Structure formats: structure tokens, C-alpha cells
Coordinates of C-alpha atoms and ligand atoms in Angstrom, one line a residue:
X165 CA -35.5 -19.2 2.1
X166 CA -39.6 -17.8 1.7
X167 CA -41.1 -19.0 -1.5
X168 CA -40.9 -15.2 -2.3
X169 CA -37.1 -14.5 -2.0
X170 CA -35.0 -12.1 -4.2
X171 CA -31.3 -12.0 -3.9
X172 CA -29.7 -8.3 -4.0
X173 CA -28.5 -7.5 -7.2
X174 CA -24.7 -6.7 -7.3
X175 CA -25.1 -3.4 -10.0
X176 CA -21.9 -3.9 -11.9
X177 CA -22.9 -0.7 -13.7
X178 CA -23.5 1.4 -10.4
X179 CA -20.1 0.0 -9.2
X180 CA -18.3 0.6 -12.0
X181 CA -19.4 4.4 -12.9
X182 CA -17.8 5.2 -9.1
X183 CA -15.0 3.8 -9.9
X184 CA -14.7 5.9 -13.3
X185 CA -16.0 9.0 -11.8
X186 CA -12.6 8.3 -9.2
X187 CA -10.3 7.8 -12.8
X188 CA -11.6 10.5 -14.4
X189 CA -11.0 13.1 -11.4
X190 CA -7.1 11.3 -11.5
X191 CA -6.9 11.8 -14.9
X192 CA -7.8 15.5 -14.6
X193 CA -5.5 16.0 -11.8
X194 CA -2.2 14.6 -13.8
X195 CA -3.4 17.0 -17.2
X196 CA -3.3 19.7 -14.5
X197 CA 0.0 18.8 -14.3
X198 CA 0.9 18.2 -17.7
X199 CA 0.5 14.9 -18.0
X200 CA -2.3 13.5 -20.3
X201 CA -3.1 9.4 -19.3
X202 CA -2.1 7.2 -22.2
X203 CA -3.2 3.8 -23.0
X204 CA -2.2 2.0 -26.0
X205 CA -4.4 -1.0 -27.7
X206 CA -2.6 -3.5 -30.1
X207 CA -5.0 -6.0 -31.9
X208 CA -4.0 -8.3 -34.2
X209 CA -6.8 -9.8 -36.8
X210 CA -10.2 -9.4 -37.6
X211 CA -11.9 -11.2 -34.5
X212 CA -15.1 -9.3 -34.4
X213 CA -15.6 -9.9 -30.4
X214 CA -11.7 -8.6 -30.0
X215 CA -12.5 -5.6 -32.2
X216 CA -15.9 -4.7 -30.1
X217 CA -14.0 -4.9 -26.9
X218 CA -10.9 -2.6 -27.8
X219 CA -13.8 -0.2 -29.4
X220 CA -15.3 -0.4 -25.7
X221 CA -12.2 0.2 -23.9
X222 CA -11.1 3.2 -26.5
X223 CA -14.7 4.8 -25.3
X224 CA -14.7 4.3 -21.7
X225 CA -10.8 5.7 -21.8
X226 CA -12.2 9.1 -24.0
X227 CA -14.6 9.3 -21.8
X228 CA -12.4 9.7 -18.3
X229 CA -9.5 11.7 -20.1
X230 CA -7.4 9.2 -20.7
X231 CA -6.1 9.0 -24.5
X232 CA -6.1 5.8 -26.5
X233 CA -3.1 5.1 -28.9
X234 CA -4.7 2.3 -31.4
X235 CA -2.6 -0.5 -33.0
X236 CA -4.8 -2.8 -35.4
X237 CA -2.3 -5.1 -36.9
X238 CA -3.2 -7.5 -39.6
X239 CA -3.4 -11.5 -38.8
X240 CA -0.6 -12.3 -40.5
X241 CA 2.1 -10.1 -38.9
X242 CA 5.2 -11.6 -37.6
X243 CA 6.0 -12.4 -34.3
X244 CA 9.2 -10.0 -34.9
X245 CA 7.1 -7.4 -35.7
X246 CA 4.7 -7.5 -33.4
X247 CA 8.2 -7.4 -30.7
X248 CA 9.3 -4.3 -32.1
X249 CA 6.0 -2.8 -31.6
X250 CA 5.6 -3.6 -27.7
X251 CA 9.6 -2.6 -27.6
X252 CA 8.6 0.8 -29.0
X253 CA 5.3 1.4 -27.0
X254 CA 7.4 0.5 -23.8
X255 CA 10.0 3.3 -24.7
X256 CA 7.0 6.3 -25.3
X257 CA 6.9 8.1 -22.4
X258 CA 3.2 9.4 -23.7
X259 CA 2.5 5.6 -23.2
X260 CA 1.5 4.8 -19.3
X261 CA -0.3 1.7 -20.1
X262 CA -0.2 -0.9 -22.8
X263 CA -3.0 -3.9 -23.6
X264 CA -2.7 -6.6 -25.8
X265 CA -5.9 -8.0 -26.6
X266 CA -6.2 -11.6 -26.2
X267 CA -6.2 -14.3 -28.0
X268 CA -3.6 -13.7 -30.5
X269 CA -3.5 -15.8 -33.3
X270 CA -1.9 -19.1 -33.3
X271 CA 1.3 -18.5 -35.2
X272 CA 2.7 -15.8 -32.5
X273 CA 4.2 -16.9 -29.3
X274 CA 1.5 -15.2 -26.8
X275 CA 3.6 -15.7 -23.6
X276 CA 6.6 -14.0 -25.3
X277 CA 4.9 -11.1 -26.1
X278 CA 2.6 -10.5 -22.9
X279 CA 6.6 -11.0 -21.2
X280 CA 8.0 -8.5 -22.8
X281 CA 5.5 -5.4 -22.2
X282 CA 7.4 -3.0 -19.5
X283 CA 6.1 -4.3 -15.8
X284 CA 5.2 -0.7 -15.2
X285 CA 2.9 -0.5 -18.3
X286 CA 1.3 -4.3 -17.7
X287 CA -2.0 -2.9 -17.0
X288 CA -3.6 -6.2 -17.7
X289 CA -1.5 -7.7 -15.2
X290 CA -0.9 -10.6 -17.4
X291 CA 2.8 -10.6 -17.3
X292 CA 4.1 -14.0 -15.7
X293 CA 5.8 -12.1 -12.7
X294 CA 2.9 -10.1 -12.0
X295 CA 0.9 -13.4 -12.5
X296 CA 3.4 -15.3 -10.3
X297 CA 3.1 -12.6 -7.4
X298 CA -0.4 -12.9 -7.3
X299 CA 0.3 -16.3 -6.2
X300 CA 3.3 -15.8 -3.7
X301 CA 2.6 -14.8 0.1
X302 CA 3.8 -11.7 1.2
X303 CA 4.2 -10.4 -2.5
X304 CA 1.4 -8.1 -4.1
X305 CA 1.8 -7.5 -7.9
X306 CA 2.4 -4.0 -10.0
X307 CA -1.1 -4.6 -11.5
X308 CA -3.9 -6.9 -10.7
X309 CA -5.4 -8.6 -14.0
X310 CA -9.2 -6.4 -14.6
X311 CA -11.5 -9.0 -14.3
X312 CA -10.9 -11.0 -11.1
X313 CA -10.1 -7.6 -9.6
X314 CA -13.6 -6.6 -10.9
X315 CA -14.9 -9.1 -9.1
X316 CA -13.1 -8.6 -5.9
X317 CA -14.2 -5.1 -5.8
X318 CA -18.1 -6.2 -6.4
X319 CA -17.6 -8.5 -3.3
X320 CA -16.1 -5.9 -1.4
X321 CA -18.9 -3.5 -2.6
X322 CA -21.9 -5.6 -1.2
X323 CA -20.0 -6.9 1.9
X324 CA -18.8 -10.4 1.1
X325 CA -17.9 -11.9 4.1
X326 CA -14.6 -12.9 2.7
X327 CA -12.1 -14.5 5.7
X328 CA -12.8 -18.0 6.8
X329 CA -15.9 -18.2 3.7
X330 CA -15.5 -21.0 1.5
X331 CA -15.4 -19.7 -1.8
X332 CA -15.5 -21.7 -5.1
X333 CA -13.8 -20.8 -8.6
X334 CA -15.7 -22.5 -11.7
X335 CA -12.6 -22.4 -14.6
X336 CA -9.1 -22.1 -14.1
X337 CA -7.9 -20.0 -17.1
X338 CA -5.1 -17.6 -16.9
X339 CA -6.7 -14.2 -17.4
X340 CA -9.9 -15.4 -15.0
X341 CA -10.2 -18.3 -13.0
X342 CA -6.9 -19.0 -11.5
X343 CA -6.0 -15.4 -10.3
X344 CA -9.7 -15.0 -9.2
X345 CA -8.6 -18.0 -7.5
X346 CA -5.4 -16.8 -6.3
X347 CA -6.9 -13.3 -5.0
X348 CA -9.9 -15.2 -2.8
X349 CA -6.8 -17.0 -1.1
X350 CA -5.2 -13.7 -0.5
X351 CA -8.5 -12.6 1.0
X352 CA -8.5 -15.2 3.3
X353 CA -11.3 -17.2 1.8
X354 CA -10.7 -21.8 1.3
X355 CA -10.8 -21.9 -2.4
X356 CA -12.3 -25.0 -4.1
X357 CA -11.2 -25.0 -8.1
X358 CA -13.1 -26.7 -10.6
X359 CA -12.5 -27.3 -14.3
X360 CA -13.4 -29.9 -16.6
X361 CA -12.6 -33.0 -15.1
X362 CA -14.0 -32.1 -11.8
X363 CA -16.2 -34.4 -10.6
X364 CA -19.7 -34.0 -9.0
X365 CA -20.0 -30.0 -9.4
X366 CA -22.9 -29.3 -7.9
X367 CA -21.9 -31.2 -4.9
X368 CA -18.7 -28.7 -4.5
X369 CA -20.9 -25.4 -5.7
X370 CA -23.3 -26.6 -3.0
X371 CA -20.9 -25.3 -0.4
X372 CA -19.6 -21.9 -1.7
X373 CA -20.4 -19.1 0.4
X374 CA -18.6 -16.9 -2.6
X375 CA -19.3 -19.0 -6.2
X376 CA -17.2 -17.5 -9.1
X377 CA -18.4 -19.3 -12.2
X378 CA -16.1 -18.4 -15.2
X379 CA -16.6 -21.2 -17.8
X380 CA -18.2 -20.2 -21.0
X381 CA -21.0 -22.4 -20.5
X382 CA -24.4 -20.9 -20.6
X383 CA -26.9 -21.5 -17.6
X384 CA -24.8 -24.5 -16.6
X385 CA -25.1 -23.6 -13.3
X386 CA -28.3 -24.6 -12.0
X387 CA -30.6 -22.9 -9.1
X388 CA -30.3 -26.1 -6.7
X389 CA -26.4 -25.8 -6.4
X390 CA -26.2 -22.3 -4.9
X391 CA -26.0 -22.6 -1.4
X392 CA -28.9 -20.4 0.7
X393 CA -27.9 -16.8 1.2
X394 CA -24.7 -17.1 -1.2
X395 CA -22.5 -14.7 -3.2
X396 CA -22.7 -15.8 -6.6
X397 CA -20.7 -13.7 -9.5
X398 CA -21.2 -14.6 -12.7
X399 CA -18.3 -13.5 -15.1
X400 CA -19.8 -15.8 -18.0
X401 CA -20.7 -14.1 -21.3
X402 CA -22.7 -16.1 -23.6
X403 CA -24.4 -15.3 -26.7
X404 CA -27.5 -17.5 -26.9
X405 CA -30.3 -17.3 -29.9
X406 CA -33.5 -15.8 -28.7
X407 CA -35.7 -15.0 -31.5
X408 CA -38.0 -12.4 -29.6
X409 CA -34.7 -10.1 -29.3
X410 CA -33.9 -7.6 -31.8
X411 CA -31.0 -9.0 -32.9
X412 CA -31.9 -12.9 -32.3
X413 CA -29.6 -13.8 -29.5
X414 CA -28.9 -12.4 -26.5
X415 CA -26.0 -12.5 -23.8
X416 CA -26.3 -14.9 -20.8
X417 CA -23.9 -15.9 -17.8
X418 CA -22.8 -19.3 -16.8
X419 CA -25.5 -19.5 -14.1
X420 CA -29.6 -20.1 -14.7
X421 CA -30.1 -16.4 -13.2
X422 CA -34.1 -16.5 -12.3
X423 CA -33.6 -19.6 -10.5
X424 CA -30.3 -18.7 -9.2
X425 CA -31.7 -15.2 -7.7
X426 CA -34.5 -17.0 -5.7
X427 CA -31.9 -19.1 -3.2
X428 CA -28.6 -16.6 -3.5
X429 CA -27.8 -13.8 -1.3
X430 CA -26.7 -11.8 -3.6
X431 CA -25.9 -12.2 -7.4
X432 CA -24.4 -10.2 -10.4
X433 CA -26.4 -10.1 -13.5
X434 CA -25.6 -10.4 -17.2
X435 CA -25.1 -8.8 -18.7
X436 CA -24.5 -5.6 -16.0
X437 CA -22.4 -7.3 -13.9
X438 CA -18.9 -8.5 -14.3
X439 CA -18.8 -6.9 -17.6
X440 CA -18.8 -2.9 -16.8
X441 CA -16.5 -3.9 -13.5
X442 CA -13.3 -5.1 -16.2
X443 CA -13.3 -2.0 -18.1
X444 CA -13.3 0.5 -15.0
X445 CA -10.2 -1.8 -13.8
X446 CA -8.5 -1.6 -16.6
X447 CA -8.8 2.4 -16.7
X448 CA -8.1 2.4 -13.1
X449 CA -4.6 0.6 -13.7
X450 CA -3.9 2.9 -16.7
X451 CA -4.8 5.9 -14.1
X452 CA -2.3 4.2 -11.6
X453 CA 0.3 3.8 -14.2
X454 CA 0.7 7.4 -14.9
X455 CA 0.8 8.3 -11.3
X456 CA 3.5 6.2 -11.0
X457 CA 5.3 7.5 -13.9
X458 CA 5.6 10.5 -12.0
X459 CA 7.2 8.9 -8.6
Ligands
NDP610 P1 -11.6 -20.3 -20.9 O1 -12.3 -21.1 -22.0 O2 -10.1 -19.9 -21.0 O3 -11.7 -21.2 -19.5 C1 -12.8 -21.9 -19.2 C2 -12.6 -22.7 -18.0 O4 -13.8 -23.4 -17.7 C3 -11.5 -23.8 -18.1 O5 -10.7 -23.8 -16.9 C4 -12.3 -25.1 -18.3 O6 -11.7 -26.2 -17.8 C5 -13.6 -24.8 -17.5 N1 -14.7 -25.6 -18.0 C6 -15.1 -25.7 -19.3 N2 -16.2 -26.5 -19.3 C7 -16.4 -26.9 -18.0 C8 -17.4 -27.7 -17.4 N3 -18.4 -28.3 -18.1 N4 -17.4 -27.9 -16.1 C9 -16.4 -27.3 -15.3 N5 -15.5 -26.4 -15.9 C10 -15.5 -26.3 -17.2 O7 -12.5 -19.1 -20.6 P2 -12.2 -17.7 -19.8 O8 -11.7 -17.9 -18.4 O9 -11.4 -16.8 -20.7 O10 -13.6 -17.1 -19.8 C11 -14.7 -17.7 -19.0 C12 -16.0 -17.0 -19.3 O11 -15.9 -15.7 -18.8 C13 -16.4 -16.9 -20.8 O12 -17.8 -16.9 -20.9 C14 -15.9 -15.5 -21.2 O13 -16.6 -14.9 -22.3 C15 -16.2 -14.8 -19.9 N6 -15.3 -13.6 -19.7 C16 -16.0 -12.4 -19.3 C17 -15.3 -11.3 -19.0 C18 -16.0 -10.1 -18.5 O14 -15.4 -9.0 -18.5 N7 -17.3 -10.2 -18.2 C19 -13.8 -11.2 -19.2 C20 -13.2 -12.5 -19.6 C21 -14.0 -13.6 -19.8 P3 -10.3 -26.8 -18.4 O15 -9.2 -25.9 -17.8 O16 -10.2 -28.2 -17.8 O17 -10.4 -26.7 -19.8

């Protein structure tokens, strides 16, 4: 690499305003036909980053058409209760799509509840069968979970060269590492996962053609890991404290950006990146959902 090198930025934003120009033309076309999208949004507590992501999803989904049925639900309710809610959203018919935003708190059996949400309204693609046929060959699942689908489609955007590439996933969670994981297998890619025992990161990062990091761990990748001329998507969202911002912190990924930038190919910023990409999947599976009601 020159001394001077600058890796493309992957535009999240750009990306992701396609994609909901495409939702919102959907949208439009099933109102045409009498059907208005519906997505409904259940949160339980007062987790402030829960309740700023459900307000962001409720805007981008007024924004393309689709209406948003809100359920805020206090902390304490009972796992009953929170059962009959998901049983009654799965029987509206005004109802294509239902989210459950994660985590729930402790007392309620999250597993239970993200089962029982109707496979044709699991637009977060977190329900174990969707889940499990993500991971089995020849199977493809109802609905692909937003964020590694988000960062498929940024790959796929800026020409990732995806079959035979290795590719390595930092963080093995349900909702984003694992079926990252899972999808860069489908796509033909030899997947290295790390997680907190792994030993001797930067060795393994130092090989990723594709480098997912999604760990929670701000700047922890560093700018010598990345291999020359690699993809590097950072889904990490950290809030940091910088006093020269307006609000004192500010958000940062899981990878040390300005010296990541100078060695990869390409690279996602944050935020900008990652972020935008979840919420135009998400509407994209509501969109879907509704269509299918239809079939
Ligand atoms: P989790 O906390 O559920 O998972 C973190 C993963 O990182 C775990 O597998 C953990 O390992 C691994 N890990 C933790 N520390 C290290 C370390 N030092 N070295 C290697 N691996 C480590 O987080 P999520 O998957 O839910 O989220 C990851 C990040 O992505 C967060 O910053 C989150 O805010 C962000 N995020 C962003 C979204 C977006 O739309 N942009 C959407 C969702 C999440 P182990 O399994 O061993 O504990």
C-alpha cells in the first residue's frame, strides 16, 4: 500500500436509502391494492437505547408507508402476558410483521417468546427455525435476521469477492455474529469465528479478505491486523466520551477507523455504516411479509 492510501468507504446511508426508495415503491403498490404494510413494535422497559431504536424504526417505517402498531409494556409484565400479546398480534391480519426488541428483561423466557411469533411475521428472523435454516444446506429461511443481511448486502454493493475469500467473524452472538457467520458460509466464503477465548486475534484477523467485527469493544481492532486491500465491516456501536462533541461522547466501531482506512480495501464507517443498512432490512422484510400475505 502508498504511504498515501484511502480505502473506499462502503456509504451505509447511500445503500440503505436505495433500498428504502425500493420499500417504499412496494409499499405503495400493496395500498394500491388495499393493503396498508403493518409492522408492530413490542418493548418491554425503560431501556433508553431500546426505546431510541424502536423510535428509529417507527420513523423510517412512516416514512416508506408502512404503519407502525406500538406496544410499550412495562418491566414488570408477566411472561403470560407478554404471550397473549404476540398470540394476538399473530392473529391481526393488519399485522404483516412483528419485532420484539431485544433484550428483554431477565424474568421473561426470551427464547419462548421470539418462538412463538408466527414464522410468516418473524421479520427479525430470530425465530429458532429460521435461525436453524440459516445454518442447514440446501434450506434458505422465511426471513434473514437485519443486521448480517445488512452486511451482506454492503458486500454485495461494493463487489466483495465472496467465493473462495477467507472471511473472518469477530463475536458469535445470536442476532449478529453467528448468522453473519452462517450467511458468509452460504456465500461460499471459509469462515474463521472468534470470541472471547480466541487466542492470538490479530494473527487470525490478519488473514480475512472479508473482516466482520461485531464485539462491543471500541477500536479494539487495530490498523496492523487488516490484511492489505481488505473488506472490513464494522457493525460495532460504541459510545465513547469525547469532550469536544456536543454532547460529550460520541459513537465509534470495534475497529481503530483512521488507521484501519489507510491498509483496507474498503471499509464501513461509524457511525454510517452498518447502522442505516439494519433498519432498511428490517422494512424490507416487513415489505416482504405483506406481499406474501397476499400469495
Ligand atoms: P454481544 O455482546 O451479544 O456479543 C459480543 C461477541 O463478541 C461475543 O461473541 C463475545 O464473545 C465477543 N467478544 C467480546 N469481547 C471480545 C474480545 N475481547 N475478543 C474477541 N471477542 C470478544 O454483542 P452483539 O453481537 O449484540 O453486538 C456486537 C456489537 O454490534 C455491539 O457493539 C452492538 O452495539 C453492535 N450492534 C450494532 C448493530 C447495528 O445495527 N449497527 C445491531 C446489533 C448490534 P463470547 O461469545 O465469548 O462472550
Amino acid at each position: 500500500m502508498s504511504a498515501d492510501h484511502q480505502a473506499t468507504l462502503i456509504d451505509g446511508k447511500a445503500v440503505a436509502a436505495q433500498i428504502r426508495a425500493q420499500v417504499a415503491a412496494r409499499a405503495a403498490a400493496l395500498a394500491e391494492r388495499g393493503v396498508r404494510v403493518g409492522l408492530a413494535a413490542v418493548l418491554v422497559g425503560d431501556n433508553p437505547a431500546s426505546h431510541t431504536y424502536v423510535r428509529m424504526k417507527r420513523k423510517a417505517c412512516a416514512e416508506v408507508g408502512i404503519e407502525s402498531f406500538y406496544h410499550a409494556l412495562p418491566k414488570d409484565i408477566s411472561q403470560a402476558e407478554l404471550e397473549a400479546l404476540i398470540d394476538s398480534l399473530n392473529a391481526r391480519s393488519d399485522v404483516h410483521g412483528i419485532l420484539v426488541q431485544l433484550p428483554l428483561p431477565a424474568h421473561l423466557d426470551e427464547q419462548r417468546i421470539l418462538s412463538l411469533i408466527s414464522l410468516a411475521k418473524d421479520v427479525d428472523g430470530f425465530h429458532p427455525l429460521n435461525i436453524g435454516r440459516l445454518a442447514m444446506k440446501g434450506r434458505e429461511p422465511d426471513f434473514l435476521p437485519a443486521t448480517p443481511a445488512g452486511v451482506i448486502r454492503l458486500l454485495e454493493a461494493y463487489g466483495a469477492p465472496f467465493t473462495g475469500a477467507d472471511a473472518v467473524v469477530l463475536g458469535r452472538s445470536n442476532i449478529v455474529g453467528m448468522p453473519c457467520a452462517l450467511l458468509l458460509t452460504k456465500r461460499d466464503c471459509t469462515v474463521t469465528i472468534c470470541h472471547s477465548r480466541s487466542r492470538d486475534l490479530p494473527q487470525i484477523v490478519r488473514r480475512a479478505d472479508i473482516l466482520v467485527a461485531a464485539v462491543g469493544r471500541p477500536h479494539m481492532v487495530q490498523g496492523d491486523w487488516i490484511k492489505p486491500g481488505a473488506f472490513v465491516i464494522d457493525v460495532g456501536t460504541n459510545r465513547i466520551s469525547d469532550q469536544s462533541a456536543k454532547d460529550g461522547s460520541r459513537l465509534v466501531g470495534d475497529v481503530d477507523f483512521e488507521a484501519a482506512q489507510r491498509v483496507a480495501g474498503a471499509i464501513t464507517p461509524v457511525p454510517g455504516g452498518v447502522g442505516p443498512m439494519t433498519i432498511a432490512m428490517l422494512l424490507e422484510n416487513t415489505v416482504t411479509a405483506a406481499e406474501r400475505s397476499l400469495q
